[in-house]
Short mmCIF file of C-alpha atoms in Angstrom, two decimals:
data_model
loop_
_atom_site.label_atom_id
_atom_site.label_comp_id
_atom_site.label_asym_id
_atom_site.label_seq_id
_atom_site.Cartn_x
_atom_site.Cartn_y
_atom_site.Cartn_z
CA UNK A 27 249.09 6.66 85.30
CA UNK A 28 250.74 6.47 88.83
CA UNK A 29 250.27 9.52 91.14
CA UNK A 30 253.90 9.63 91.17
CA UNK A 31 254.47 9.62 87.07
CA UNK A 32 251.84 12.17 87.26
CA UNK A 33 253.13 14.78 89.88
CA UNK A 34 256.52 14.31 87.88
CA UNK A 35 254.60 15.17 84.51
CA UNK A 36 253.28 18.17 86.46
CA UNK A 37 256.77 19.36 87.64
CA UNK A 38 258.63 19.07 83.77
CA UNK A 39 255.91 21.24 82.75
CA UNK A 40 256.32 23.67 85.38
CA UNK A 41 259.83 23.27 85.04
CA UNK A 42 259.28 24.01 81.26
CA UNK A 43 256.77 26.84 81.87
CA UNK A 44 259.15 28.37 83.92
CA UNK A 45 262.50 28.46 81.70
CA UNK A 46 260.53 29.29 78.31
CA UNK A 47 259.24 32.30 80.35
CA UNK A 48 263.20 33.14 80.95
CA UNK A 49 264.15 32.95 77.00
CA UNK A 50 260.47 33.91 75.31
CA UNK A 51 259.31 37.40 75.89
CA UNK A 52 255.96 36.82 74.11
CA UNK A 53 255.15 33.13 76.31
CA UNK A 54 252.30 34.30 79.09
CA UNK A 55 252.91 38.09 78.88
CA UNK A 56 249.39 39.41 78.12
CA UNK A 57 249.08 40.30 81.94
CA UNK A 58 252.35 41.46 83.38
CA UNK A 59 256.37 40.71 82.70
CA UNK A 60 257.55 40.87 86.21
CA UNK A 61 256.29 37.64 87.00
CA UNK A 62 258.60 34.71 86.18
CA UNK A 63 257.10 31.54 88.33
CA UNK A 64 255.11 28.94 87.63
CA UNK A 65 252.61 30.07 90.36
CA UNK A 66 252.00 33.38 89.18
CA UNK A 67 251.73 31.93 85.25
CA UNK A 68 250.48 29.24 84.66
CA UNK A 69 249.34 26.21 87.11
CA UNK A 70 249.22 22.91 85.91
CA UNK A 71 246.53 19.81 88.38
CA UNK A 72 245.50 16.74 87.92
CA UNK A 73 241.43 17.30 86.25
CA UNK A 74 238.26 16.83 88.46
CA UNK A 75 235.81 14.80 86.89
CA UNK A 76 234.15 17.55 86.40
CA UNK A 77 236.55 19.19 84.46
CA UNK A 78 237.16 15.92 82.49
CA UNK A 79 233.34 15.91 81.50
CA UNK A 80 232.87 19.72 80.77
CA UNK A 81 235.71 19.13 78.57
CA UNK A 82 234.28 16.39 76.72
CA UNK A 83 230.71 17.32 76.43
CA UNK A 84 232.38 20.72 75.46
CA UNK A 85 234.22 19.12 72.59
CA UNK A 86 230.73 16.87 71.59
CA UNK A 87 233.44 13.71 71.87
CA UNK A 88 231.37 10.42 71.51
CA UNK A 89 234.15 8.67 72.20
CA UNK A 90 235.62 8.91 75.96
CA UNK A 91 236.77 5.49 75.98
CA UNK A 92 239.50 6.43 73.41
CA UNK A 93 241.37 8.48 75.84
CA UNK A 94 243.34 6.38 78.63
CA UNK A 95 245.79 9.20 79.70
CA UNK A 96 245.65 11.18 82.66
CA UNK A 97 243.53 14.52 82.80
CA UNK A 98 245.12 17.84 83.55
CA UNK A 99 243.90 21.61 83.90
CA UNK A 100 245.77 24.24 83.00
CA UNK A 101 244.71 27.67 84.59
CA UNK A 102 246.07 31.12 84.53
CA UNK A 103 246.40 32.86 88.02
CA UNK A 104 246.14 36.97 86.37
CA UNK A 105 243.29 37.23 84.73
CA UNK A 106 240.22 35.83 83.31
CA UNK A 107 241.28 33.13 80.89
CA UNK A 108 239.35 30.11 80.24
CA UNK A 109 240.69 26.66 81.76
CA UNK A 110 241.86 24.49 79.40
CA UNK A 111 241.33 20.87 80.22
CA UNK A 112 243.59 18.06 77.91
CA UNK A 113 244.78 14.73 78.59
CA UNK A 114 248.41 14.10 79.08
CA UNK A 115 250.73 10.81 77.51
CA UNK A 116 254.17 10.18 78.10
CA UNK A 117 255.23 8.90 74.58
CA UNK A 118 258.94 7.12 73.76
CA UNK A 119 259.14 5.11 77.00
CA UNK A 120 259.73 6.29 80.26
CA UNK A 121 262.22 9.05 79.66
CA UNK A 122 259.90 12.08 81.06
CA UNK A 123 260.95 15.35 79.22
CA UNK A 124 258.65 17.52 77.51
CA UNK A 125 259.80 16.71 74.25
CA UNK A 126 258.18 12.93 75.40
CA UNK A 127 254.93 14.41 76.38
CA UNK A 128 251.93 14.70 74.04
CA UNK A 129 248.60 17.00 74.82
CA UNK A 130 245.02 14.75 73.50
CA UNK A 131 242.85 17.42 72.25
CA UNK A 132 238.96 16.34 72.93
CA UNK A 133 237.33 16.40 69.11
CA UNK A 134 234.63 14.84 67.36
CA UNK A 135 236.21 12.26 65.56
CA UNK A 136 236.69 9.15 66.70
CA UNK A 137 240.85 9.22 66.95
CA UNK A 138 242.68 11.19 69.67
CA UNK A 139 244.62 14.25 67.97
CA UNK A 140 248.18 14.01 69.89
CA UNK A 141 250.08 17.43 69.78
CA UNK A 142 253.46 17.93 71.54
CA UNK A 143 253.40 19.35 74.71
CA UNK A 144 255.77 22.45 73.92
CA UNK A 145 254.56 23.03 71.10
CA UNK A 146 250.80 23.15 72.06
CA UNK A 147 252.04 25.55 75.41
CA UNK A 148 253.67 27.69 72.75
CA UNK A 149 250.70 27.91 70.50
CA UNK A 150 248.39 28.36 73.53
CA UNK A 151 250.04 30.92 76.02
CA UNK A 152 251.86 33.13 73.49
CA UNK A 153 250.83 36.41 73.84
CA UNK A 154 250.13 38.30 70.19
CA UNK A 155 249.93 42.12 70.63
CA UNK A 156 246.95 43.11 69.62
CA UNK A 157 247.69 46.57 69.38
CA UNK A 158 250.73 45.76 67.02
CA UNK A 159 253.18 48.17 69.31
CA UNK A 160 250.77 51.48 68.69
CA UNK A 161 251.86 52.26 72.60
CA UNK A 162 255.36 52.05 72.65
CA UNK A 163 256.17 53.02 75.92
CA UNK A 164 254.04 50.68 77.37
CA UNK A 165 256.06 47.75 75.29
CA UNK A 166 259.41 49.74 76.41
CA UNK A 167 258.26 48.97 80.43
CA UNK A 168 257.24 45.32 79.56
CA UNK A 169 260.48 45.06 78.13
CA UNK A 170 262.43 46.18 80.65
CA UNK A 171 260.14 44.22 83.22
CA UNK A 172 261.01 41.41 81.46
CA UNK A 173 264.58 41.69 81.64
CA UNK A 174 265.21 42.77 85.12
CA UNK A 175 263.60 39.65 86.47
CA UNK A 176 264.39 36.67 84.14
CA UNK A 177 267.67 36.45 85.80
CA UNK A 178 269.56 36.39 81.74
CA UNK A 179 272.03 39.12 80.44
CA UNK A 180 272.57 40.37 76.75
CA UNK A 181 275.97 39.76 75.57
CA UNK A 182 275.86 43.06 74.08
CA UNK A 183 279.57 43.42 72.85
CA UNK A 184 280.02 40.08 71.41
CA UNK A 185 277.21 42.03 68.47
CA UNK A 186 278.93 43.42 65.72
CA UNK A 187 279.73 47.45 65.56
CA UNK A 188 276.45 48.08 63.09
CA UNK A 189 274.00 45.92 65.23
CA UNK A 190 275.44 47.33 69.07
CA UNK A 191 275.04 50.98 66.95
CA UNK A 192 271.59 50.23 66.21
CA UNK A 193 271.14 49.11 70.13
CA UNK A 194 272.22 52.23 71.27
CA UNK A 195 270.35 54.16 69.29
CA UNK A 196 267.06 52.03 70.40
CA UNK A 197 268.18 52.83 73.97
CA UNK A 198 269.16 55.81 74.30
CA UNK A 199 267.44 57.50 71.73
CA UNK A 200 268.69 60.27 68.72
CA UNK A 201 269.51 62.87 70.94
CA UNK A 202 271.30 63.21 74.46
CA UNK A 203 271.31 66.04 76.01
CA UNK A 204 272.57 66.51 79.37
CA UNK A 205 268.90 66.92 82.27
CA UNK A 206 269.71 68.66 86.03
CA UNK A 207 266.15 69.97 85.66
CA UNK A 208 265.41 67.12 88.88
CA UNK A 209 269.01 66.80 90.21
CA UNK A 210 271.43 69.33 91.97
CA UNK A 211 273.12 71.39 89.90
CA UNK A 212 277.35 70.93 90.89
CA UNK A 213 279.40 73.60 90.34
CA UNK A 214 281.96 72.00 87.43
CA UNK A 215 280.28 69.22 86.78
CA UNK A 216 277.14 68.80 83.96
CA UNK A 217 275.59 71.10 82.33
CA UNK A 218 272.43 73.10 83.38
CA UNK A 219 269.56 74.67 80.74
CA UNK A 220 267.41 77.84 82.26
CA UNK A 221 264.24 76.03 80.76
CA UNK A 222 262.86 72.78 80.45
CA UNK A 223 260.96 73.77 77.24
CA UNK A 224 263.73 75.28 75.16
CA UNK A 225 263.48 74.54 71.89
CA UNK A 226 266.86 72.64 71.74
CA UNK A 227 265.49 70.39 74.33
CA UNK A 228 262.86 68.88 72.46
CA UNK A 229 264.56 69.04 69.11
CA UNK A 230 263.03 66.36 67.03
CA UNK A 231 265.67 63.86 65.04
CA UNK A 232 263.53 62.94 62.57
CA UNK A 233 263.31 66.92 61.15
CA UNK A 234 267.12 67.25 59.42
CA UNK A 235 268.76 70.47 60.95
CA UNK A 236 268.66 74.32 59.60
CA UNK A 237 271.60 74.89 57.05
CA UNK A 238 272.76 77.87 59.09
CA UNK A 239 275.35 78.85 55.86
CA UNK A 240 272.15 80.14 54.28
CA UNK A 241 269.99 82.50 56.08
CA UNK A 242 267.37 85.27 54.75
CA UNK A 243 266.02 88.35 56.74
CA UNK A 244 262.34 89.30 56.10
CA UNK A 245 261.30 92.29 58.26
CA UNK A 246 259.01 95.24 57.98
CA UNK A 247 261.14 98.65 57.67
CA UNK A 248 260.63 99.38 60.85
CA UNK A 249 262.30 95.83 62.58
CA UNK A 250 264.97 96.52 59.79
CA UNK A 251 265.74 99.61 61.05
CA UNK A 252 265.37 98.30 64.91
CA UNK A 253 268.00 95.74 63.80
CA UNK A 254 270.66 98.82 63.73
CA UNK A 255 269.23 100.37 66.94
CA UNK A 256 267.54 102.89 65.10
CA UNK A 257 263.76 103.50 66.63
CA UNK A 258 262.46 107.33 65.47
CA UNK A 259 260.61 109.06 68.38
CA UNK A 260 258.56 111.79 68.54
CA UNK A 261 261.09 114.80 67.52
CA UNK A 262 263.73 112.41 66.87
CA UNK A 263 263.78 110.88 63.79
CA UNK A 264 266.91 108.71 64.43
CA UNK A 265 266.58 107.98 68.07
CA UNK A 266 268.93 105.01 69.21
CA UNK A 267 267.15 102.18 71.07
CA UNK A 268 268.43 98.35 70.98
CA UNK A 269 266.01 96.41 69.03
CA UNK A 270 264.77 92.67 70.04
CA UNK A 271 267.47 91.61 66.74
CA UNK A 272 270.46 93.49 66.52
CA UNK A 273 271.84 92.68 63.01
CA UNK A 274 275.61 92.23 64.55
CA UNK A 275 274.65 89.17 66.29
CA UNK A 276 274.97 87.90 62.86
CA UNK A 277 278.76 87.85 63.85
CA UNK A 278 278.17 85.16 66.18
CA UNK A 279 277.57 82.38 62.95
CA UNK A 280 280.36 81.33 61.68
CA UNK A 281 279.08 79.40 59.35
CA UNK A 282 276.89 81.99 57.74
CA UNK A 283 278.20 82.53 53.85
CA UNK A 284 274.33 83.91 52.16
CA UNK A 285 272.47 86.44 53.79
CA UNK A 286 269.38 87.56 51.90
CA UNK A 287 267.57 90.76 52.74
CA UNK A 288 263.62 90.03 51.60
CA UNK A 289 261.56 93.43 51.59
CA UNK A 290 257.72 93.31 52.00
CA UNK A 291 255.56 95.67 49.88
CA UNK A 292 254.47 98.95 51.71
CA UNK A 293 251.03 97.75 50.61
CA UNK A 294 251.53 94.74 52.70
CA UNK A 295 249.27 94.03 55.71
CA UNK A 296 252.63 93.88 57.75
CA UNK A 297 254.43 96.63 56.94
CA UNK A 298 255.28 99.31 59.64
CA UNK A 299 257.12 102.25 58.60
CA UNK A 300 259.11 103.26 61.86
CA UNK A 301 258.94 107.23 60.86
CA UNK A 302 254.94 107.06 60.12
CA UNK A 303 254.85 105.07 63.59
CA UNK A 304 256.49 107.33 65.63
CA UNK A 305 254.19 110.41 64.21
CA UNK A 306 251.01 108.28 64.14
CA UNK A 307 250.33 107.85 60.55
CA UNK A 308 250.70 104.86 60.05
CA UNK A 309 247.41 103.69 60.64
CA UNK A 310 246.18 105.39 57.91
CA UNK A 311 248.37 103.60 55.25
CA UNK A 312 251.63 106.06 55.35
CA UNK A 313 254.64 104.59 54.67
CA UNK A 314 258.64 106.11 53.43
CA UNK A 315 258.96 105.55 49.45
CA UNK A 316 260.62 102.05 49.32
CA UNK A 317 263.55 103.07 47.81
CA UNK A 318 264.42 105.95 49.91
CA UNK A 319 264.22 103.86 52.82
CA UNK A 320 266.09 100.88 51.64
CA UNK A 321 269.12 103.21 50.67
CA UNK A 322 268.92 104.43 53.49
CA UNK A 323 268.80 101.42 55.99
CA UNK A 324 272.38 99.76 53.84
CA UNK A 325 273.83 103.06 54.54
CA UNK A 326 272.89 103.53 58.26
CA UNK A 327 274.29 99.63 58.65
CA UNK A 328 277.02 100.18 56.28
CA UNK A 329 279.81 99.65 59.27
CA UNK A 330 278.20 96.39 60.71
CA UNK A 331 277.59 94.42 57.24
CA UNK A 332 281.53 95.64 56.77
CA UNK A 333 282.78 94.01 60.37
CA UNK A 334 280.31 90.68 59.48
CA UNK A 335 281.64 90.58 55.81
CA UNK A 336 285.38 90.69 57.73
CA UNK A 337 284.64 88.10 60.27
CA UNK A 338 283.66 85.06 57.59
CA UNK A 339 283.09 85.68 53.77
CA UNK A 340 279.19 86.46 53.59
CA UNK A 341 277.88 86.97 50.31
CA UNK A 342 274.66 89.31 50.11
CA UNK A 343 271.96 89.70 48.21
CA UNK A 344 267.95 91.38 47.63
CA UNK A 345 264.70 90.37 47.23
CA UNK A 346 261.06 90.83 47.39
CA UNK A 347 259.99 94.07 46.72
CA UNK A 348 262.71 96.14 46.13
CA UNK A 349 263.98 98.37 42.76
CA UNK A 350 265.93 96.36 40.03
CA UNK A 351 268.40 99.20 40.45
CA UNK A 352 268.63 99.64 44.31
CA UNK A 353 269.27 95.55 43.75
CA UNK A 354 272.42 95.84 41.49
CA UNK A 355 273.53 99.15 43.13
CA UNK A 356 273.84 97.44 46.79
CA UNK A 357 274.51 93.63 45.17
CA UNK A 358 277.72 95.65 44.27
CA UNK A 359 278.56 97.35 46.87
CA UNK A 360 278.28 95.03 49.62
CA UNK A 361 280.11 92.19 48.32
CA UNK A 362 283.05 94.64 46.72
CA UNK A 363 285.69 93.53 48.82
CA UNK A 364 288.41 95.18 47.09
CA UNK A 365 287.15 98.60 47.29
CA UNK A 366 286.59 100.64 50.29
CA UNK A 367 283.79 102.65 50.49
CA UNK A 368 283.48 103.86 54.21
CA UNK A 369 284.31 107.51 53.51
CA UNK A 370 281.40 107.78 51.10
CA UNK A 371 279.34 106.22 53.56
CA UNK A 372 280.21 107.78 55.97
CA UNK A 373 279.27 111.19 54.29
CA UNK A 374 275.78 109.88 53.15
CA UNK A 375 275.27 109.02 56.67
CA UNK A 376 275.84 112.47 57.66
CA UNK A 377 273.94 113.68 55.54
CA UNK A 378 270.94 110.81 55.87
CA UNK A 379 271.19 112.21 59.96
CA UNK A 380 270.94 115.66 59.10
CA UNK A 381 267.46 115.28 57.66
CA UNK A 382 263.54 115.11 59.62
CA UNK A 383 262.86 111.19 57.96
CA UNK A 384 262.53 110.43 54.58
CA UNK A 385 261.32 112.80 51.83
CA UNK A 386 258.29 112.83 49.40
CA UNK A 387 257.62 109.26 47.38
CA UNK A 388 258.94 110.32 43.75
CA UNK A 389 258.09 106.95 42.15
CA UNK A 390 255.36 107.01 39.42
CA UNK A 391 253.32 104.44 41.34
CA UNK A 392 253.33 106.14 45.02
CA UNK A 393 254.40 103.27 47.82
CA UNK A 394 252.26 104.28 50.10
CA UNK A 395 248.77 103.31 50.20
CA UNK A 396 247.85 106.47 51.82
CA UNK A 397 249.21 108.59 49.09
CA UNK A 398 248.25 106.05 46.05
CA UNK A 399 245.08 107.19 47.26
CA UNK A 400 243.99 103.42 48.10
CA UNK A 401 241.81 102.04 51.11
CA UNK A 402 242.30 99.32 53.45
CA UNK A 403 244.22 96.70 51.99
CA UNK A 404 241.70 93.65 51.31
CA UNK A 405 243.40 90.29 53.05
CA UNK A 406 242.40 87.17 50.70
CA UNK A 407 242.45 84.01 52.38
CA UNK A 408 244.38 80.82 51.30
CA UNK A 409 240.86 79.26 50.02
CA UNK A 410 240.01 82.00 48.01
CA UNK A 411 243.94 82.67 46.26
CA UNK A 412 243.77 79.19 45.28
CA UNK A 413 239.81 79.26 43.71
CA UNK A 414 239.67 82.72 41.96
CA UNK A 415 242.18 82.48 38.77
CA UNK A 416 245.03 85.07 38.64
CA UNK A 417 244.17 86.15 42.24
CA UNK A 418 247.56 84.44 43.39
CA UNK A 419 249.64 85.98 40.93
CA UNK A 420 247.81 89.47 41.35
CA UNK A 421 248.63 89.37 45.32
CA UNK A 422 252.60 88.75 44.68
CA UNK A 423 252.34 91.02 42.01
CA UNK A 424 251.12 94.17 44.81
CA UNK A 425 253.10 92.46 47.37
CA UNK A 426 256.98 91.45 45.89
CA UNK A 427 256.84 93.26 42.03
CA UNK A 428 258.42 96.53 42.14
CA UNK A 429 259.54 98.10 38.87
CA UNK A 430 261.76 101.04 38.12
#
């Protein structure tokens, strides 16, 4: 060919190199997206002889005479790539687009194998991800590369609702929440958090949210009793101290309509009884009889399960280890809402105040592991419950089970 046909072949590929980069995110990205010329891509010259016979004796062609085209290189400015070295023909006349052009692959047998040139640049320099998006930040910064310097624009509002919806979502991401942990904080504008770690933060979307209407409490007796500002002292069995949970703050859901109270065994590893803590005792296994102590902590927060029960209906109920009648007896009398029983309450409470903590254990199976007359309560692990038959039902039998 003439120098000139051939510096013209040179340019339309250049010319195509450089607009497929614009419209093809994959074409020539293995390196870096923020480069959108020719220079920095892909360079297309007229082949050395050199080049011409590597190729060849590369290929094992016995047949050089077959090819009468020009010789190009095509060579890759970032990074190590090999050259690739093909003849070039100009096919359908003389009208020079790429679509006219036709790449000669060197190959053993005897014809020439013609592929188009666009096509063969396309199978060539596309990049495939080889790590099939497994670091998708890093695609996220390719992407966005990409896009701020190949000059085009998404016509994001000519997209349907349902597609622009699921842009938005790829964007910005589940959950927005309003970040001055970097910028100045002005005073009526934004929104400020006190920590950068809070947990509703870093909420994860994918983990559906708590169904606040439904809520259960699962305490030792002493947190129960905390939860009322109750904390016996030494000499004091009803000393008033404001726990880390103050049952009240209940008020502050509206959307609460269950609350369970769950009771833990006094045989249970974590059970504290706040009298036998404040006399040290409880070390050694002493603990109120269950029932006494349960009556007692619905009676002491008689007025504040009244003024939650008044804010928002609130049904409750009791579980774990607790007396079938104690159950039905406070089932009853919580949830009564046509009958007032403050007055009576009031009395017991007087009367619950008057007293030095909670009286003897009268139950036929003592609560106490102290005065059962049993030792250190033996902590199975999860391995063992799940090997030794009946050892999983035996535990919630000594930790939940309580018969009258």
């Amino acid at each position: 060919m003439h120098t000139d046909t051939s510096e013209s072949i040179i340019r339309t590929i250049h010319d195509f190199i450089e607009e497929e980069r614009r419209h093809n995110f994959c074409f020539l990205g293995k390196h870096a997206h923020r480069f959108m010329g020719h220079r920095d891509l892909l360079i297309v010259s007229l082949a050395t002889c050199d080049d011409i016979r590597a190729a060849l004796g590369h290929s094992g062609d016995v047949h050089p005479q077959e090819y009468t085209q020009d010789w190009y290189t095509f060579e890759e400015p970032k990074g190590n790539n090999p050259i690739h070295t093909v003849a070039i023909a100009l096919t359908h006349g003389e009208n020079l687009r790429i679509e006219n052009l036709a790449i000669c692959i060197p190959r053993r047998k005897p014809e020439p194998c013609f592929i188009r040139a666009d096509a063969w640049l396309r199978e060539t320099y596309n990049w495939d991800d080889e790590w099939d998006m497994r670091f998708t930040k890093m695609q996220y910064e390719k992407q966005q590369a990409w896009w701020k310097n190949n000059g085009q624009s998404f016509r994001i509002f000519d997209l349907p609702q349902e597609l622009r919806d699921a842009v938005y979502l790829q964007m910005v991401g589940p959950v927005v929440l309003p970040d001055t942990h970097h910028g100045r904080v002005v005073i009526g504008k934004g929104l400020s958090y006190g920590s950068a770690e809070r947990l509703g933060r870093n909420r994860d979307a994918d983990i559906d949210r708590a169904n606040m209407t439904v809520m259960r409490l699962e305490m030792s007796a002493a947190a129960y009793f905390a939860s009322i500002n109750i904390v016996p002292g030494h000499n004091d069995p009803f000393a008033s101290q404001v726990g880390a949970f103050e049952l009240r703050n209940l008020t502050r859901f509206p959307a609460l309509r269950n609350l369970d109270f769950r009771f833990i065994s006094p045989k249970h590893p974590g059970a504290l009884c706040p009298w036998a803590k404040a006399d040290g005792t409880s070390v050694h296994g002493a603990h109120a009889c269950q029932k006494i102590w349960i009556d007692w902590l619905f009676t002491l927060a008689w007025r504040t399960l009244r003024t939650l029960g008044a804010s928002h209906p609130v049904r409750y109920t009791l579980s774990g280890c607790v007396k079938t009648s104690t159950k039905l007896l406070w089932e009853r009398l919580l949830n009564d809402a046509h009958t007032d029983q403050t007055v009576d309450m009031q009395a017991e409470e007087a009367m619950i105040r008057a007293t030095h903590g909670p009286g003897e254990c009268k139950c036929t199976t003592r609560c106490s592991r102290k005065e059962a007359g049993e030792g250190r309560v033996c902590v199975f692990t999860e391995y063992e419950i799940k090997a030794i038959d009946g050892l999983e039902q035996h535990v919630d039998d000594m930790y939940w089970r309580f018969e009258d």
